[in-house]
PDB file of C-alpha atoms in Angstrom:
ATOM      1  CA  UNK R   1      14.319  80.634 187.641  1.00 86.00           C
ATOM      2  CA  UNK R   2      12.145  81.431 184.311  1.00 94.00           C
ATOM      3  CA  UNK R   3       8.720  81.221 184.218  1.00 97.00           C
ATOM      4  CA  UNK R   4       6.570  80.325 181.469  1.00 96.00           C
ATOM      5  CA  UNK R   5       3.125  80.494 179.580  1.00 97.00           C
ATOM      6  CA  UNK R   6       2.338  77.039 178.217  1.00 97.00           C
ATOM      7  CA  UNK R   7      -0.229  77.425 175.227  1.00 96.00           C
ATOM      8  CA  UNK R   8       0.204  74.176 173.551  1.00 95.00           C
ATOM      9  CA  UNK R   9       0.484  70.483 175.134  1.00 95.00           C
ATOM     10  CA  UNK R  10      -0.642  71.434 178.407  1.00 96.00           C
ATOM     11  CA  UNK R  11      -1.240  67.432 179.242  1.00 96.00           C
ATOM     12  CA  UNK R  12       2.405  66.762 178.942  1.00 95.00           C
ATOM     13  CA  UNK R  13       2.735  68.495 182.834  1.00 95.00           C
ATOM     14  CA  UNK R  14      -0.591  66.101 183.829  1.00 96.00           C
ATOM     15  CA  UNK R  15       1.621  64.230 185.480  1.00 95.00           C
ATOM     16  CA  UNK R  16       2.251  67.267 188.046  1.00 95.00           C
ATOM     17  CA  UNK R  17      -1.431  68.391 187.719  1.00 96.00           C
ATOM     18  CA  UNK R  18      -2.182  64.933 189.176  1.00 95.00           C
ATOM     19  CA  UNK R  19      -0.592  65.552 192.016  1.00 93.00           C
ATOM     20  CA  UNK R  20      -2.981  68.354 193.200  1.00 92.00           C
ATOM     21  CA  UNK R  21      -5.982  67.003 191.688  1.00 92.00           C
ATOM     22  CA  UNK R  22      -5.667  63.578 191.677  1.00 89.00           C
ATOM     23  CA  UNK R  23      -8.781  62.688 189.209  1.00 91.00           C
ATOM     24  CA  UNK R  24      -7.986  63.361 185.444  1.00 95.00           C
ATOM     25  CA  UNK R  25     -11.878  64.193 184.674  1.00 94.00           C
ATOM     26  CA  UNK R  26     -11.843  67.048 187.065  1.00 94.00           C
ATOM     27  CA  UNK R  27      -8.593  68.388 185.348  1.00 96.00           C
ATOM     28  CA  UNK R  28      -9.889  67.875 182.248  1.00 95.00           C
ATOM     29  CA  UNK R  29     -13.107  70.172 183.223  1.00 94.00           C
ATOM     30  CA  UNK R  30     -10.439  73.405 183.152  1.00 96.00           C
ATOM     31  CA  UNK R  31      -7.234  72.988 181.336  1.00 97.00           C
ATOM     32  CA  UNK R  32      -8.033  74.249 178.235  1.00 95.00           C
ATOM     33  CA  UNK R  33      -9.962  76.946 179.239  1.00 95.00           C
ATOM     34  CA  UNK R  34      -7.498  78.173 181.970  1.00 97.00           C
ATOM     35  CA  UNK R  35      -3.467  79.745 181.503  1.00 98.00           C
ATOM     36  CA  UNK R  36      -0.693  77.165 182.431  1.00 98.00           C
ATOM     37  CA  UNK R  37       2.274  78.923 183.649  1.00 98.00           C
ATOM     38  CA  UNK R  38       5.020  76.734 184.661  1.00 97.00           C
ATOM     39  CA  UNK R  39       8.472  77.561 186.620  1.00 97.00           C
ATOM     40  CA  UNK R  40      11.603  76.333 185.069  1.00 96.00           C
ATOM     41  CA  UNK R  41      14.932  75.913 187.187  1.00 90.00           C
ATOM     42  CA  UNK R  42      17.174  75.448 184.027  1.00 89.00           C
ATOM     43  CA  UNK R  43      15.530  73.672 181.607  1.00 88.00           C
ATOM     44  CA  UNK R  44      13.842  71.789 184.213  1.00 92.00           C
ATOM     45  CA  UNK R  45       9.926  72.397 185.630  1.00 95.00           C
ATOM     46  CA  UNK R  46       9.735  72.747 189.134  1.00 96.00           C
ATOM     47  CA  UNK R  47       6.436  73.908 189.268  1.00 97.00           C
ATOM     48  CA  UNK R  48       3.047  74.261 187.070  1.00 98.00           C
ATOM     49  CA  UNK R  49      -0.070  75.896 187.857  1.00 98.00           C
ATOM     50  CA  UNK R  50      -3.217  76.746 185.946  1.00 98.00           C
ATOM     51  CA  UNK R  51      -5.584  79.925 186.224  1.00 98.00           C
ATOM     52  CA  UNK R  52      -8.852  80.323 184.561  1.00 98.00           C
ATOM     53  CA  UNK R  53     -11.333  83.386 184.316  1.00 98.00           C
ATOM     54  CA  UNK R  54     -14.519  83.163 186.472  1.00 97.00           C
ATOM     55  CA  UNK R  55     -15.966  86.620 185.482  1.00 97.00           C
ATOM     56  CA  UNK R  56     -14.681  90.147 184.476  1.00 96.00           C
ATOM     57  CA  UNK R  57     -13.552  90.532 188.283  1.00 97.00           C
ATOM     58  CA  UNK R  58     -12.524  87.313 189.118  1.00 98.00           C
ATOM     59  CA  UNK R  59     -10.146  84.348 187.966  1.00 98.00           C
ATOM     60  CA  UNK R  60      -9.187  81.310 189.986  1.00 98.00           C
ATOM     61  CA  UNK R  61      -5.920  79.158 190.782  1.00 98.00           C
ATOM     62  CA  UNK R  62      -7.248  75.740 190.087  1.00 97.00           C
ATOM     63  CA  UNK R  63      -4.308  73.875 190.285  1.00 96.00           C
ATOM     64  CA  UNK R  64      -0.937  74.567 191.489  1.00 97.00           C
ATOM     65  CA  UNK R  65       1.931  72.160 192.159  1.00 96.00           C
ATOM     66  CA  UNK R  66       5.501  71.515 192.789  1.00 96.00           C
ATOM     67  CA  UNK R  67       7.717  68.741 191.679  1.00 94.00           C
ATOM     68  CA  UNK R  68       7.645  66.490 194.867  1.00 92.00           C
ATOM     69  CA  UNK R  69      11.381  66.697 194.515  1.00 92.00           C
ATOM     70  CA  UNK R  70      11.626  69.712 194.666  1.00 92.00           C
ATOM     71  CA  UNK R  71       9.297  71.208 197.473  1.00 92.00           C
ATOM     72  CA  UNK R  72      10.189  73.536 200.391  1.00 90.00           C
ATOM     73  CA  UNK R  73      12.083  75.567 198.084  1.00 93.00           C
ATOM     74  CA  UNK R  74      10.322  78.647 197.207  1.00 93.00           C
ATOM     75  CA  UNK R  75       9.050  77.430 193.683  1.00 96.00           C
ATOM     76  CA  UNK R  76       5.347  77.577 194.506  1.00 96.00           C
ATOM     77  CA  UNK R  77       5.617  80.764 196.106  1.00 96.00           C
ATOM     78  CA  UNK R  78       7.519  82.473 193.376  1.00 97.00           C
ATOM     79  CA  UNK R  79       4.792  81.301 191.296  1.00 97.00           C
ATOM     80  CA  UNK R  80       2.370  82.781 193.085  1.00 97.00           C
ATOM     81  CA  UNK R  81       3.939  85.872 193.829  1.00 97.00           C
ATOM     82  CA  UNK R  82       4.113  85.584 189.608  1.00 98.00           C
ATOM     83  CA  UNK R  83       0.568  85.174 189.005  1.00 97.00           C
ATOM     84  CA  UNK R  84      -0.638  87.554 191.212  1.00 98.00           C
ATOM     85  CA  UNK R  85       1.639  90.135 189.025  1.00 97.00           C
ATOM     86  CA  UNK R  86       0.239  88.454 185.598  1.00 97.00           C
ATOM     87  CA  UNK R  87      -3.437  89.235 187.272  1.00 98.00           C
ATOM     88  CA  UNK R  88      -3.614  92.435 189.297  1.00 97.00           C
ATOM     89  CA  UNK R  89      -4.298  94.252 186.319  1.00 96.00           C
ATOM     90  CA  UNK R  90      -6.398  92.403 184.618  1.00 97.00           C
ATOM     91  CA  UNK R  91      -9.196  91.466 188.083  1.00 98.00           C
ATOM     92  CA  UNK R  92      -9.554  92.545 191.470  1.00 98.00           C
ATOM     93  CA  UNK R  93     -10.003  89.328 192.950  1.00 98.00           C
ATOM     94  CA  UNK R  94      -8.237  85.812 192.764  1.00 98.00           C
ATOM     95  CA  UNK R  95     -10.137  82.705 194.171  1.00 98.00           C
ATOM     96  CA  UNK R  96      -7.964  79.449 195.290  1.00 98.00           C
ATOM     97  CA  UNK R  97     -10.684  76.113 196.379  1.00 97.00           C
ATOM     98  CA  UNK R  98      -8.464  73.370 198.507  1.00 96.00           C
ATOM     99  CA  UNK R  99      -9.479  71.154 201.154  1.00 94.00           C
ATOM    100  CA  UNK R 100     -10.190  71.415 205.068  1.00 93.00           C
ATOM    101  CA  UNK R 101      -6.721  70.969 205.289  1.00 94.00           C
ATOM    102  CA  UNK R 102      -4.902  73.959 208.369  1.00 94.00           C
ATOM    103  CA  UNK R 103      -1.685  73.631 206.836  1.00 92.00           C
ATOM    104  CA  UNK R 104      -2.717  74.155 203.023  1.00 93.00           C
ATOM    105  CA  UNK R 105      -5.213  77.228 204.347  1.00 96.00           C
ATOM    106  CA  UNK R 106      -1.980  78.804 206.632  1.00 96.00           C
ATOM    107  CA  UNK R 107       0.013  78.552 203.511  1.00 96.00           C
ATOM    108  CA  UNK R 108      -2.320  80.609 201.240  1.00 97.00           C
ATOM    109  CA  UNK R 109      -3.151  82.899 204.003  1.00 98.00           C
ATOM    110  CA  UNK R 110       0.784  83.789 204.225  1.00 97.00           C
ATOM    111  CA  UNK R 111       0.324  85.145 200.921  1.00 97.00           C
ATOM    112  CA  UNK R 112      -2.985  87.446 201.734  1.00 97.00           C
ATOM    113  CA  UNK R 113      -5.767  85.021 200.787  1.00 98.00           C
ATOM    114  CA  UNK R 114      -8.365  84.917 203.542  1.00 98.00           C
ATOM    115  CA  UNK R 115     -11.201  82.254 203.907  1.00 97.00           C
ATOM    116  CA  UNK R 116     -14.413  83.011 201.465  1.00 97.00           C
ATOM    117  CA  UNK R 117     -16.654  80.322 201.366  1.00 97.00           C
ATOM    118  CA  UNK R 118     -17.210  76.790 201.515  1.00 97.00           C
ATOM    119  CA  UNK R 119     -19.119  74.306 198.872  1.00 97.00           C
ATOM    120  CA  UNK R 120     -20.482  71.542 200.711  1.00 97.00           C
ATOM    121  CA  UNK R 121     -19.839  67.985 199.729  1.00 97.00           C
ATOM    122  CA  UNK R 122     -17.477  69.103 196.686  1.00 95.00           C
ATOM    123  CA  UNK R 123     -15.082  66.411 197.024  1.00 94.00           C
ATOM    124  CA  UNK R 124     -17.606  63.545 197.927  1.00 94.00           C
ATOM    125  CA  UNK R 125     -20.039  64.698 195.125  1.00 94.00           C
ATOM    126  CA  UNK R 126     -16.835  65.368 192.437  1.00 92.00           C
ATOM    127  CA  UNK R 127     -14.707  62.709 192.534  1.00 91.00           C
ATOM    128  CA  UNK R 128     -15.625  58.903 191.972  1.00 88.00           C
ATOM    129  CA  UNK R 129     -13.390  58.044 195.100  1.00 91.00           C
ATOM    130  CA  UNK R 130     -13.102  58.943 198.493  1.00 93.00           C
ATOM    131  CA  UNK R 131      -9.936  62.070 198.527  1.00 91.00           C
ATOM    132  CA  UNK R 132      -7.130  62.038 201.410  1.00 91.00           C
ATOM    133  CA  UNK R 133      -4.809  64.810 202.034  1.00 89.00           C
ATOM    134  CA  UNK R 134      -2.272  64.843 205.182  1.00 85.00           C
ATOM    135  CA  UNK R 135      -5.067  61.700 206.737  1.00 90.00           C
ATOM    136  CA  UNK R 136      -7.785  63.750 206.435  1.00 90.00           C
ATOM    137  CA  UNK R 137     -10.890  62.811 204.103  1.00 94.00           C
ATOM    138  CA  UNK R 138     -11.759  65.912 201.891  1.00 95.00           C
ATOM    139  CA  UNK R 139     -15.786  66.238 201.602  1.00 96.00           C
ATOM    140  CA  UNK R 140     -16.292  70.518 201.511  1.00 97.00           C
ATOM    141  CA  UNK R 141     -13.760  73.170 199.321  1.00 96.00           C
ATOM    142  CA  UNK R 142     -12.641  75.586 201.126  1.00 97.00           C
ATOM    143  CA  UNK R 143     -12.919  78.855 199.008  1.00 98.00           C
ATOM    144  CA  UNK R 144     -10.008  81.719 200.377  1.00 98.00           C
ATOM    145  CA  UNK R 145     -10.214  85.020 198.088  1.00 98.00           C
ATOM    146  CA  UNK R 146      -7.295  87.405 197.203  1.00 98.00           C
ATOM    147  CA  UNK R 147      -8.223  91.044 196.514  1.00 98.00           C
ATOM    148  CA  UNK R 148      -5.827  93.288 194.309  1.00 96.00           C
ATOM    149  CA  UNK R 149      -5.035  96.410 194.723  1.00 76.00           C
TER     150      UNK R 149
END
């Protein structure tokens, strides 16, 4: 596994960015402004996420997905484990928003995020259609926090 920075042509992994956040708009809102990473398995990518700054102590995981093809395999998770690395240094705290979804929150809590905060109505106010994840209608973010250090 290699993992890389992507500086230039970050739309050509939109397909995989869609996948997490299914509404180009909202993507759009923090690409450029954020640090693409993406996880190569030979010369293939397995998995692609984006981080942007929030303030001097904070930056947040806005987007972070795995090939469909290729899930269950560690990829995400050794991309985490990698930007947590890439960050530590650099702010004490990293911020990840997802849905109500138990599953997606257990996940992120296995790697020592723990619930923050909620913004009410995000995905019904955000997004110009109604957002499903495992059945489930997303309407707030859930907000889980990862301190460093």
């Amino acid at each position: 596994m290699d993992i890389r920075q992507i500086t230039e042509k970050k739309k050509r992994h939109l397909d995989l960015l869609l996948i997490a956040d299914e509404q180009e708009s909202m993507i759009d809102r923090y690409l450029d402004r954020g640090e693409m990473f993406a996880l190569y398995d030979g010369e293939e990518v397995k998995s692609v996420c984006v981080v942007v700054r929030t303030d001097n102590e904070t930056c947040e995981l806005k987007n972070i997905v795995t090939d469909p093809r290729h899930r269950r395999k560690g990829y995400a998770g050794a991309l985490l484990e990698f930007t947590f690395g890439h960050y530590k240094d650099k702010y004490k705290t990293m911020l990840v928003g997802t849905g109500e979804i138990p599953a997606i929150i257990a996940y992120y809590e296995k790697f020592g995020f723990r619930v923050s905060h909620r913004v009410k109505n995000f995905f019904t106010d955000n997004y110009g259609h109604p957002i499903f994840e495992d059945g489930i209608q997303l309407v707030d973010m859930i907000y889980l926090r990862k301190d460093f250090g």
